[in-house]
Coordinates of C-alpha atoms in Angstrom, one line a residue:
E1 CA -10.6 -77.8 -40.0
M2 CA -14.1 -79.5 -39.5
W3 CA -14.3 -78.3 -35.9
C4 CA -13.5 -74.8 -37.0
R5 CA -16.4 -75.0 -39.6
F6 CA -18.7 -76.1 -37.0
L7 CA -17.6 -73.3 -34.6
L8 CA -18.2 -70.8 -37.5
V9 CA -21.6 -72.1 -38.2
A10 CA -22.5 -71.9 -34.4
V11 CA -21.3 -68.4 -34.2
L12 CA -23.4 -67.3 -37.4
C13 CA -26.5 -69.0 -35.8
C14 CA -26.0 -67.2 -32.6
C15 CA -25.6 -63.8 -34.5
C16 CA -28.8 -64.6 -36.4
L17 CA -30.6 -65.3 -33.2
S18 CA -29.2 -62.2 -31.5
S19 CA -30.4 -60.0 -34.4
S20 CA -33.9 -61.3 -34.1
F21 CA -34.4 -61.9 -30.4
G22 CA -31.7 -59.9 -28.8
V23 CA -29.5 -60.6 -25.8
G24 CA -30.5 -57.9 -23.4
D25 CA -32.1 -58.2 -20.0
E26 CA -32.9 -61.8 -19.3
N27 CA -36.2 -60.6 -17.7
T28 CA -37.3 -59.0 -21.1
V29 CA -39.3 -61.0 -23.5
T30 CA -38.3 -60.4 -27.1
V31 CA -41.1 -60.2 -29.7
V32 CA -40.8 -60.7 -33.5
V33 CA -43.9 -60.1 -35.7
G34 CA -44.0 -62.1 -38.9
D35 CA -44.2 -60.5 -42.4
E36 CA -46.9 -62.8 -43.9
V37 CA -50.6 -62.7 -43.3
M38 CA -51.7 -65.9 -41.7
F39 CA -55.5 -65.5 -42.0
S40 CA -58.0 -62.7 -42.4
T41 CA -61.1 -62.5 -40.5
D42 CA -64.6 -62.2 -42.3
E43 CA -65.5 -59.2 -44.1
D44 CA -64.7 -55.9 -42.2
F45 CA -66.1 -57.1 -38.8
N46 CA -62.6 -57.4 -37.4
M47 CA -63.8 -60.6 -35.7
V48 CA -66.4 -58.8 -33.6
G49 CA -70.1 -59.7 -33.4
I50 CA -72.6 -58.9 -30.5
N51 CA -76.0 -60.7 -29.7
F52 CA -79.4 -59.9 -28.8
D53 CA -81.4 -62.9 -27.5
F54 CA -85.2 -63.4 -27.5
W55 CA -85.8 -64.4 -24.0
P56 CA -89.1 -63.0 -22.5
P57 CA -89.3 -61.0 -19.3
T58 CA -90.3 -64.2 -17.3
K59 CA -86.7 -65.6 -17.8
P60 CA -84.6 -65.0 -14.7
K61 CA -81.8 -62.5 -15.1
W62 CA -83.3 -60.8 -18.3
G63 CA -86.1 -58.3 -17.3
E64 CA -86.9 -56.2 -20.5
A65 CA -83.5 -56.8 -22.2
G66 CA -85.0 -59.4 -24.7
A67 CA -85.0 -58.4 -28.3
L68 CA -88.8 -58.0 -28.4
T69 CA -88.9 -55.9 -25.3
I70 CA -85.7 -53.8 -25.0
N71 CA -86.0 -50.0 -25.6
L72 CA -84.2 -49.7 -29.0
T73 CA -84.5 -46.0 -29.0
H74 CA -82.8 -45.3 -25.7
P75 CA -80.0 -42.9 -26.5
D76 CA -77.4 -44.5 -24.3
L77 CA -78.0 -48.0 -25.8
R78 CA -77.8 -46.5 -29.3
T79 CA -74.6 -44.5 -28.5
L80 CA -72.7 -47.5 -27.0
A81 CA -73.9 -49.9 -29.7
K82 CA -72.8 -47.4 -32.4
G83 CA -69.3 -47.4 -30.7
L84 CA -69.0 -51.0 -32.0
G85 CA -70.2 -50.0 -35.5
G86 CA -69.1 -52.2 -38.3
S87 CA -69.6 -55.4 -36.2
V88 CA -72.2 -58.1 -36.6
L89 CA -75.5 -57.8 -34.6
R90 CA -76.9 -61.2 -34.3
L91 CA -80.4 -61.9 -33.1
G92 CA -80.7 -65.5 -32.0
G93 CA -80.8 -67.9 -29.1
S94 CA -82.9 -70.8 -27.9
P95 CA -86.3 -68.9 -28.3
I96 CA -86.0 -68.3 -32.0
D97 CA -87.3 -71.7 -33.0
F98 CA -90.4 -70.9 -31.1
L99 CA -90.8 -67.4 -32.6
L100 CA -93.6 -66.7 -35.0
Y101 CA -93.8 -63.8 -37.5
D102 CA -96.9 -61.7 -37.8
V103 CA -97.0 -61.9 -41.6
T104 CA -100.6 -62.9 -41.9
D105 CA -103.8 -62.0 -40.1
D106 CA -103.6 -65.2 -38.0
A107 CA -99.9 -66.0 -38.0
C108 CA -99.5 -65.2 -34.3
S109 CA -102.9 -66.7 -33.2
S110 CA -103.2 -68.4 -29.9
A111 CA -103.7 -71.6 -31.8
N112 CA -100.4 -71.2 -33.6
I113 CA -98.5 -70.2 -30.5
N114 CA -99.9 -73.3 -28.7
K115 CA -98.5 -75.4 -31.5
T116 CA -94.9 -74.4 -30.5
Q117 CA -95.5 -75.9 -27.0
K118 CA -94.6 -79.3 -25.8
Q119 CA -97.7 -81.5 -25.6
P120 CA -98.4 -85.3 -25.2
N121 CA -99.2 -85.8 -29.0
Q122 CA -96.4 -83.6 -30.2
T123 CA -96.6 -82.5 -33.9
Y124 CA -94.2 -79.6 -33.5
Y125 CA -90.8 -81.1 -33.8
C126 CA -87.8 -79.1 -32.4
P127 CA -84.5 -80.4 -31.1
I128 CA -84.3 -78.1 -28.1
W129 CA -87.3 -77.0 -25.9
D130 CA -85.4 -75.4 -22.9
Q131 CA -88.7 -74.3 -21.4
V132 CA -89.1 -71.7 -24.2
V133 CA -92.5 -70.1 -24.7
G134 CA -93.9 -69.2 -28.1
Q135 CA -93.6 -65.5 -29.0
C136 CA -94.7 -63.2 -31.9
L137 CA -92.4 -60.9 -33.9
T138 CA -94.6 -58.1 -35.2
L139 CA -93.7 -56.4 -38.5
K140 CA -93.3 -53.1 -36.5
R141 CA -90.8 -54.6 -34.2
W142 CA -88.9 -56.2 -37.2
Q143 CA -88.7 -52.8 -38.7
D144 CA -87.5 -51.3 -35.4
I145 CA -84.7 -53.9 -35.1
N146 CA -83.6 -53.2 -38.6
E147 CA -83.7 -49.4 -38.1
F148 CA -81.7 -49.9 -34.9
A149 CA -78.9 -51.9 -36.8
E150 CA -78.9 -49.2 -39.5
F151 CA -78.5 -46.4 -37.1
T152 CA -75.7 -48.2 -35.1
D153 CA -73.9 -49.2 -38.3
L154 CA -74.2 -52.8 -37.3
H155 CA -74.6 -55.7 -39.7
L156 CA -77.8 -57.6 -38.9
V157 CA -77.9 -61.4 -38.9
F158 CA -81.4 -62.8 -37.9
A159 CA -81.8 -66.4 -36.8
L160 CA -84.9 -67.9 -38.5
N161 CA -87.3 -70.5 -37.0
A162 CA -86.1 -73.9 -38.2
C163 CA -88.9 -75.9 -36.6
W164 CA -92.2 -74.6 -37.8
G165 CA -94.2 -77.3 -39.4
R166 CA -91.5 -79.9 -38.9
N167 CA -92.9 -83.3 -37.9
N168 CA -89.8 -85.3 -37.5
S169 CA -85.9 -85.3 -38.2
E170 CA -86.4 -85.8 -41.9
S171 CA -89.5 -83.7 -42.7
P172 CA -88.9 -80.3 -44.1
V173 CA -89.7 -77.0 -42.4
N174 CA -92.8 -75.1 -43.4
T175 CA -91.2 -72.1 -45.1
S176 CA -94.4 -70.2 -45.7
H177 CA -93.8 -67.8 -42.9
I178 CA -90.2 -67.4 -43.7
F179 CA -91.0 -66.6 -47.3
R180 CA -93.5 -63.9 -46.3
L181 CA -90.9 -62.3 -44.0
L182 CA -88.4 -62.2 -46.9
N183 CA -90.8 -60.9 -49.3
Y184 CA -91.8 -58.0 -46.8
T185 CA -88.2 -57.2 -46.1
A186 CA -86.6 -57.5 -49.6
T187 CA -87.4 -54.0 -50.9
A188 CA -88.2 -52.2 -47.6
P189 CA -86.1 -48.9 -47.3
W190 CA -85.4 -49.6 -43.7
S191 CA -83.5 -53.1 -44.3
S192 CA -80.2 -52.0 -45.7
A193 CA -78.5 -53.2 -42.5
L194 CA -79.6 -56.8 -43.0
W195 CA -76.5 -58.8 -43.8
G196 CA -77.6 -62.5 -43.4
F197 CA -79.7 -65.2 -41.8
E198 CA -79.0 -68.0 -39.5
F199 CA -81.2 -71.0 -39.6
G200 CA -82.3 -72.5 -36.2
N201 CA -80.6 -72.7 -33.0
E202 CA -78.7 -75.9 -31.6
V203 CA -80.5 -78.3 -34.0
Y204 CA -77.9 -80.9 -33.1
E205 CA -78.3 -84.3 -35.0
N206 CA -82.1 -84.3 -34.4
I207 CA -82.6 -82.8 -37.9
H208 CA -81.0 -84.8 -40.6
P209 CA -78.2 -82.9 -42.3
T210 CA -79.5 -83.3 -45.9
T211 CA -83.0 -82.1 -44.7
Y212 CA -81.5 -79.2 -42.9
G213 CA -79.3 -78.3 -46.0
N214 CA -82.3 -78.6 -48.4
D215 CA -84.3 -76.3 -46.3
I216 CA -81.5 -73.6 -46.6
N217 CA -81.3 -74.3 -50.4
K218 CA -85.0 -73.6 -50.6
I219 CA -85.0 -70.5 -48.6
K220 CA -81.9 -69.1 -50.2
A221 CA -83.5 -69.7 -53.7
Y222 CA -86.6 -67.8 -52.7
A223 CA -84.4 -64.9 -51.4
E224 CA -82.7 -64.7 -54.8
S225 CA -86.0 -64.5 -56.5
V226 CA -87.3 -61.5 -54.5
W227 CA -84.1 -59.6 -53.6
P228 CA -83.5 -56.5 -55.7
K229 CA -80.3 -56.8 -57.9
S230 CA -79.2 -53.4 -56.4
R231 CA -78.8 -55.0 -53.0
P232 CA -76.4 -57.6 -51.7
L233 CA -78.1 -61.0 -51.2
P234 CA -78.2 -62.0 -47.6
R235 CA -75.8 -64.7 -46.6
F236 CA -77.0 -67.9 -44.8
M237 CA -75.4 -69.6 -41.8
G238 CA -76.0 -72.4 -39.4
P239 CA -76.6 -74.8 -37.7
D240 CA -75.4 -72.9 -34.6
D241 CA -74.8 -75.9 -32.3
G242 CA -72.7 -76.5 -29.2
F243 CA -69.1 -76.7 -30.3
G244 CA -68.0 -80.5 -30.5
Y245 CA -71.6 -81.9 -30.3
L246 CA -71.9 -82.6 -34.1
S247 CA -69.7 -85.1 -35.9
D248 CA -67.4 -84.2 -38.8
S249 CA -69.6 -86.5 -40.9
Y250 CA -72.7 -84.5 -40.1
F251 CA -71.0 -81.3 -41.4
E252 CA -69.7 -83.2 -44.5
E253 CA -73.1 -84.3 -45.4
L254 CA -74.7 -80.9 -44.7
L255 CA -72.2 -79.0 -46.8
N256 CA -72.4 -81.6 -49.6
S257 CA -76.1 -80.9 -49.7
T258 CA -75.7 -77.1 -50.0
R259 CA -72.8 -77.1 -52.4
T260 CA -73.3 -75.2 -55.7
E261 CA -71.4 -74.9 -58.9
D262 CA -69.8 -71.7 -57.8
G263 CA -69.5 -72.2 -54.0
N264 CA -71.9 -73.1 -51.2
N265 CA -75.2 -71.8 -50.1
I266 CA -73.9 -71.7 -46.5
H267 CA -71.6 -68.8 -46.0
A268 CA -70.5 -69.9 -42.5
I269 CA -70.8 -72.9 -40.1
T270 CA -71.7 -71.4 -36.7
V271 CA -71.1 -73.1 -33.3
H272 CA -71.6 -72.1 -29.7
Y273 CA -68.8 -72.0 -27.1
Y274 CA -68.8 -71.1 -23.4
G275 CA -65.4 -71.3 -21.6
A276 CA -66.5 -71.8 -17.9
Q277 CA -64.0 -74.5 -17.4
C278 CA -61.2 -72.1 -17.9
A279 CA -62.0 -70.1 -14.8
S280 CA -61.6 -73.2 -12.5
N281 CA -58.7 -73.1 -10.1
A282 CA -57.0 -70.2 -11.9
T283 CA -56.4 -68.0 -8.9
A284 CA -54.9 -70.8 -7.0
E285 CA -52.2 -71.0 -9.7
D286 CA -51.7 -67.2 -9.5
M287 CA -53.5 -66.6 -12.9
V288 CA -56.6 -64.6 -13.9
L289 CA -57.7 -67.7 -16.0
N290 CA -56.3 -71.1 -16.8
T291 CA -54.2 -70.4 -19.9
T292 CA -53.7 -74.2 -20.6
C293 CA -57.4 -74.4 -21.0
L294 CA -57.6 -71.4 -23.2
D295 CA -54.9 -72.6 -25.5
A296 CA -56.5 -76.0 -25.7
A297 CA -59.8 -74.3 -26.9
A298 CA -57.9 -72.4 -29.6
V299 CA -56.3 -75.7 -30.8
S300 CA -59.7 -77.4 -31.0
F301 CA -61.2 -74.4 -32.9
G302 CA -58.3 -74.4 -35.3
D303 CA -58.7 -78.1 -36.1
F304 CA -62.4 -77.6 -36.7
A305 CA -61.9 -74.4 -38.7
S306 CA -59.5 -76.1 -41.1
V307 CA -62.0 -78.8 -41.8
I308 CA -64.8 -76.3 -42.7
R309 CA -62.4 -73.9 -44.6
A310 CA -61.4 -76.8 -46.8
Q311 CA -65.0 -76.8 -48.1
N312 CA -64.5 -73.0 -48.9
V313 CA -67.0 -72.2 -46.1
S314 CA -66.2 -69.8 -43.2
M315 CA -66.5 -70.8 -39.6
W316 CA -67.8 -68.6 -36.9
D317 CA -68.1 -68.8 -33.1
G318 CA -71.8 -67.8 -33.2
E319 CA -72.6 -67.5 -29.5
S320 CA -70.0 -67.1 -26.9
A321 CA -69.2 -66.0 -23.3
L322 CA -67.1 -67.1 -20.4
Q323 CA -70.2 -68.8 -18.8
G324 CA -73.4 -69.9 -20.4
N325 CA -77.0 -70.1 -19.0
S326 CA -77.3 -66.3 -18.7
G327 CA -74.0 -65.9 -17.2
I328 CA -72.9 -65.4 -13.5
D329 CA -73.0 -62.1 -11.7
G330 CA -69.4 -61.4 -10.3
L331 CA -67.8 -63.4 -13.1
T332 CA -69.0 -62.7 -16.6
N333 CA -69.5 -59.0 -15.9
T334 CA -66.0 -58.5 -14.4
F335 CA -62.5 -57.8 -15.7
R336 CA -61.7 -61.4 -15.4
S337 CA -64.1 -62.1 -18.2
S338 CA -62.3 -59.6 -20.4
F339 CA -59.2 -61.8 -20.4
W340 CA -61.3 -64.7 -21.7
Y341 CA -63.1 -62.5 -24.3
I342 CA -60.0 -60.8 -25.8
N343 CA -57.9 -63.9 -25.8
S344 CA -60.6 -65.8 -27.5
L345 CA -60.9 -63.0 -30.2
A346 CA -57.2 -63.1 -30.8
S347 CA -56.5 -66.8 -30.4
F348 CA -59.5 -67.9 -32.5
S349 CA -58.7 -65.4 -35.3
K350 CA -55.1 -66.8 -35.3
V351 CA -56.3 -70.3 -36.3
G352 CA -58.8 -69.2 -39.0
V353 CA -62.1 -68.4 -37.2
G354 CA -64.0 -65.7 -39.1
A355 CA -66.0 -64.0 -36.3
L356 CA -66.8 -64.4 -32.6
N357 CA -70.5 -63.3 -31.6
R358 CA -70.4 -62.2 -28.0
Q359 CA -73.5 -63.3 -25.9
T360 CA -74.8 -60.6 -25.3
L361 CA -74.8 -56.9 -25.9
V362 CA -77.5 -56.6 -23.2
G363 CA -79.2 -59.4 -21.3
G364 CA -78.4 -61.9 -18.6
D365 CA -75.3 -61.4 -16.4
Y366 CA -73.1 -61.8 -19.4
G367 CA -74.0 -58.6 -21.3
L368 CA -71.5 -56.0 -22.3
L369 CA -73.9 -53.5 -20.8
N370 CA -75.9 -53.4 -17.7
K371 CA -79.4 -54.4 -18.6
T372 CA -81.2 -51.5 -16.8
S373 CA -78.7 -48.6 -16.8
F374 CA -76.7 -49.6 -19.9
Q375 CA -73.5 -48.7 -18.0
P376 CA -70.7 -50.7 -19.7
F377 CA -68.9 -53.6 -17.9
P378 CA -65.1 -54.1 -18.5
D379 CA -65.8 -56.3 -21.6
Y380 CA -67.4 -53.5 -23.4
W381 CA -64.4 -51.3 -22.9
A382 CA -62.1 -54.2 -23.8
V383 CA -63.9 -54.8 -27.2
L384 CA -64.2 -51.2 -27.8
L385 CA -60.5 -50.7 -27.7
W386 CA -60.2 -53.9 -29.9
K387 CA -62.4 -52.3 -32.6
K388 CA -60.4 -49.0 -32.5
T389 CA -57.0 -50.7 -32.9
V390 CA -57.2 -54.3 -34.3
G391 CA -57.5 -54.9 -38.1
K392 CA -58.7 -58.1 -39.9
N393 CA -55.3 -59.4 -41.0
V394 CA -53.5 -61.8 -38.6
F395 CA -49.7 -62.2 -38.3
N396 CA -47.6 -64.8 -36.5
V397 CA -45.7 -63.8 -33.3
S398 CA -42.3 -65.3 -32.1
M399 CA -41.1 -65.0 -28.7
N400 CA -38.1 -66.1 -26.6
S401 CA -40.3 -67.1 -23.9
S402 CA -42.5 -70.1 -23.0
S403 CA -44.4 -68.2 -20.2
Q404 CA -47.6 -69.7 -19.0
T405 CA -49.0 -66.4 -18.3
L406 CA -48.0 -64.1 -21.2
R407 CA -49.9 -64.1 -24.5
V408 CA -49.1 -61.9 -27.4
Y409 CA -51.0 -61.7 -30.7
A410 CA -50.5 -59.5 -33.8
H411 CA -52.8 -58.0 -36.5
D412 CA -52.6 -55.1 -38.7
T413 CA -53.8 -51.8 -37.4
V414 CA -57.4 -50.5 -38.1
D415 CA -57.2 -48.3 -41.2
N416 CA -53.3 -48.8 -41.6
T417 CA -52.2 -52.1 -43.1
D418 CA -48.6 -51.0 -42.9
S419 CA -48.8 -50.7 -39.0
R420 CA -49.3 -53.6 -36.6
T421 CA -51.2 -53.8 -33.4
L422 CA -50.0 -56.1 -30.6
V423 CA -52.7 -57.6 -28.2
V424 CA -50.8 -58.4 -25.1
L425 CA -52.4 -60.2 -22.1
N426 CA -50.6 -60.8 -18.8
F427 CA -52.6 -63.4 -16.9
S428 CA -50.3 -63.4 -13.9
L429 CA -51.7 -62.0 -10.8
S430 CA -48.3 -60.9 -9.5
K431 CA -45.6 -60.8 -12.1
T432 CA -44.8 -57.7 -14.3
E433 CA -43.6 -58.5 -17.8
T434 CA -41.4 -56.4 -20.1
I435 CA -41.5 -56.9 -23.8
N436 CA -39.1 -55.7 -26.6
V437 CA -40.6 -55.6 -30.0
K438 CA -38.1 -55.9 -32.9
G439 CA -38.5 -54.1 -36.1
F440 CA -40.5 -51.0 -35.0
N441 CA -39.2 -47.6 -33.8
A442 CA -42.4 -46.1 -32.5
A443 CA -45.3 -47.5 -30.3
Q444 CA -48.4 -46.2 -28.7
Q445 CA -50.4 -48.2 -26.1
L446 CA -53.8 -48.5 -24.6
L447 CA -53.4 -50.2 -21.2
M448 CA -56.3 -51.9 -19.4
T449 CA -55.8 -52.5 -15.6
G450 CA -57.9 -53.4 -12.6
N451 CA -58.9 -56.0 -10.1
P452 CA -59.9 -59.1 -12.1
S453 CA -63.0 -59.5 -9.8
S454 CA -64.1 -55.9 -10.4
K455 CA -66.8 -54.5 -12.6
K456 CA -64.7 -51.4 -13.2
V457 CA -61.5 -51.0 -15.2
K458 CA -59.0 -48.4 -16.0
V459 CA -57.6 -47.4 -19.4
N460 CA -54.1 -45.7 -19.3
G461 CA -54.8 -45.0 -15.6
I462 CA -58.2 -43.4 -16.2
L463 CA -61.5 -45.0 -14.8
A464 CA -63.6 -46.1 -17.9
V465 CA -67.1 -44.9 -17.4
H466 CA -69.9 -43.6 -19.6
T467 CA -71.8 -40.6 -18.4
P468 CA -75.4 -40.9 -19.6
G469 CA -76.4 -38.8 -22.2
T470 CA -72.9 -38.0 -23.4
P471 CA -70.7 -39.4 -26.2
I472 CA -68.4 -42.4 -25.5
P473 CA -65.1 -41.2 -23.9
S474 CA -62.1 -41.2 -26.1
F475 CA -58.9 -42.7 -24.8
T476 CA -55.6 -41.2 -25.9
P477 CA -52.9 -43.7 -26.6
E478 CA -49.6 -43.2 -24.7
H479 CA -46.3 -43.2 -26.5
V480 CA -43.9 -45.9 -25.2
N481 CA -40.6 -47.4 -26.1
P482 CA -41.1 -50.5 -28.3
A483 CA -38.0 -52.0 -26.8
A484 CA -39.3 -51.7 -23.3
I485 CA -43.1 -52.1 -23.0
V486 CA -44.0 -52.8 -19.5
V487 CA -47.0 -55.2 -18.9
P488 CA -48.3 -55.0 -15.3
P489 CA -49.9 -58.1 -13.7
A490 CA -53.5 -58.8 -14.7
S491 CA -53.5 -56.4 -17.6
I492 CA -54.4 -56.2 -21.3
V493 CA -52.4 -54.0 -23.6
Y494 CA -53.1 -52.9 -27.1
V495 CA -49.8 -51.7 -28.7
M496 CA -49.9 -49.9 -32.1
L497 CA -46.5 -50.2 -33.8
S498 CA -45.0 -48.3 -36.6
N499 CA -41.8 -46.8 -38.1

């Protein structure tokens, strides 16, 4: 009798597993999407941010692509940026702590510019020098940047100079130039796209956490005093350091110093992350990228995000690409980079990260767009399809496979919380995968294919290209059977599921 009961339980368990995962073709991967929302990404950005940097034309690989020199009125740049509307537009990078604002007659004088340069008897204290030269942001250029963000429907986040007037790690920043910039901006009719401010770039532990936090408290208090009640108050973020370079105790002390009765003066802790190590030896293992490395990065981000979220503060990847130091031609502007980019968006959102700001929209060899022609690279098309299909709510995915080369993520679908979008990446260079998604009877897909080393990509078999002076091409999803979705080698698929 006991043996019979055991057999009955075993049979019932097998039936339950069969109803969830199926017992069909052993080469088919069965996918089940969970019912409960795991996390929601910040605001309505749907995880996506893009960056402009302030590198001058003298910086190799940049030309006129820096935020002070790029042609913000170019129709193709505007059209392609607007295609990512609703995302964050972050202006930051190493030069921002050496950027002065033309808010008084002598603010950008040669004498002040010279103060930002490293000298024997240094009085300008800044954690990172990186051969940066002092530059001037004119009020006209500041208006141009804001108007560009407004036209393209991007939410502007501007990184403030966290070094001006600072003499050592515990001395406060001189906020006079920041206050004048805030006062000038608060009521301006062209500043409606301004969403927030970052404070500094890679300050590391060279600025004491309480000193850094008190600077933010002071700046936010001033913003509250000048900002019209009819406008949302800008959010504040930082410290925008390399991921893993600051200790948990640093962040604990920082967030304790900015805590208020009803929350925290810091909206999000921001970090930098570049995934170059995940490209090492991948092709030798028949993979586009090293998935073990990608998975490890997501776990580390999840652990850190849980620490930050416990303080009721969001956590962002504030600056990110497959390779840092302006990128590498033939790597960060190829289809291979798209696998890193989309997997990072999906895996980081699954562990509670609020946004990922891609370095860059234009500039260096890691831009989404060519820095002279503005012709999109594969990563642009990849994130454009993400923006068109992937919503902010994240759901768990269960699979009857432990494949090292297949990754499947689930979100709600843009503008339809009852539908689901699967983000499927096949990292194998040779193996085709077939997936059977349970619980849905209708599916449409946008399939990205191409040589991982190519700067061109196809969407549903059609070469993705933008003709100058024309709208962004629209890609029509193809109807597919949700029980037999074919995922070719080295491909990324967005699958919109419904009933």
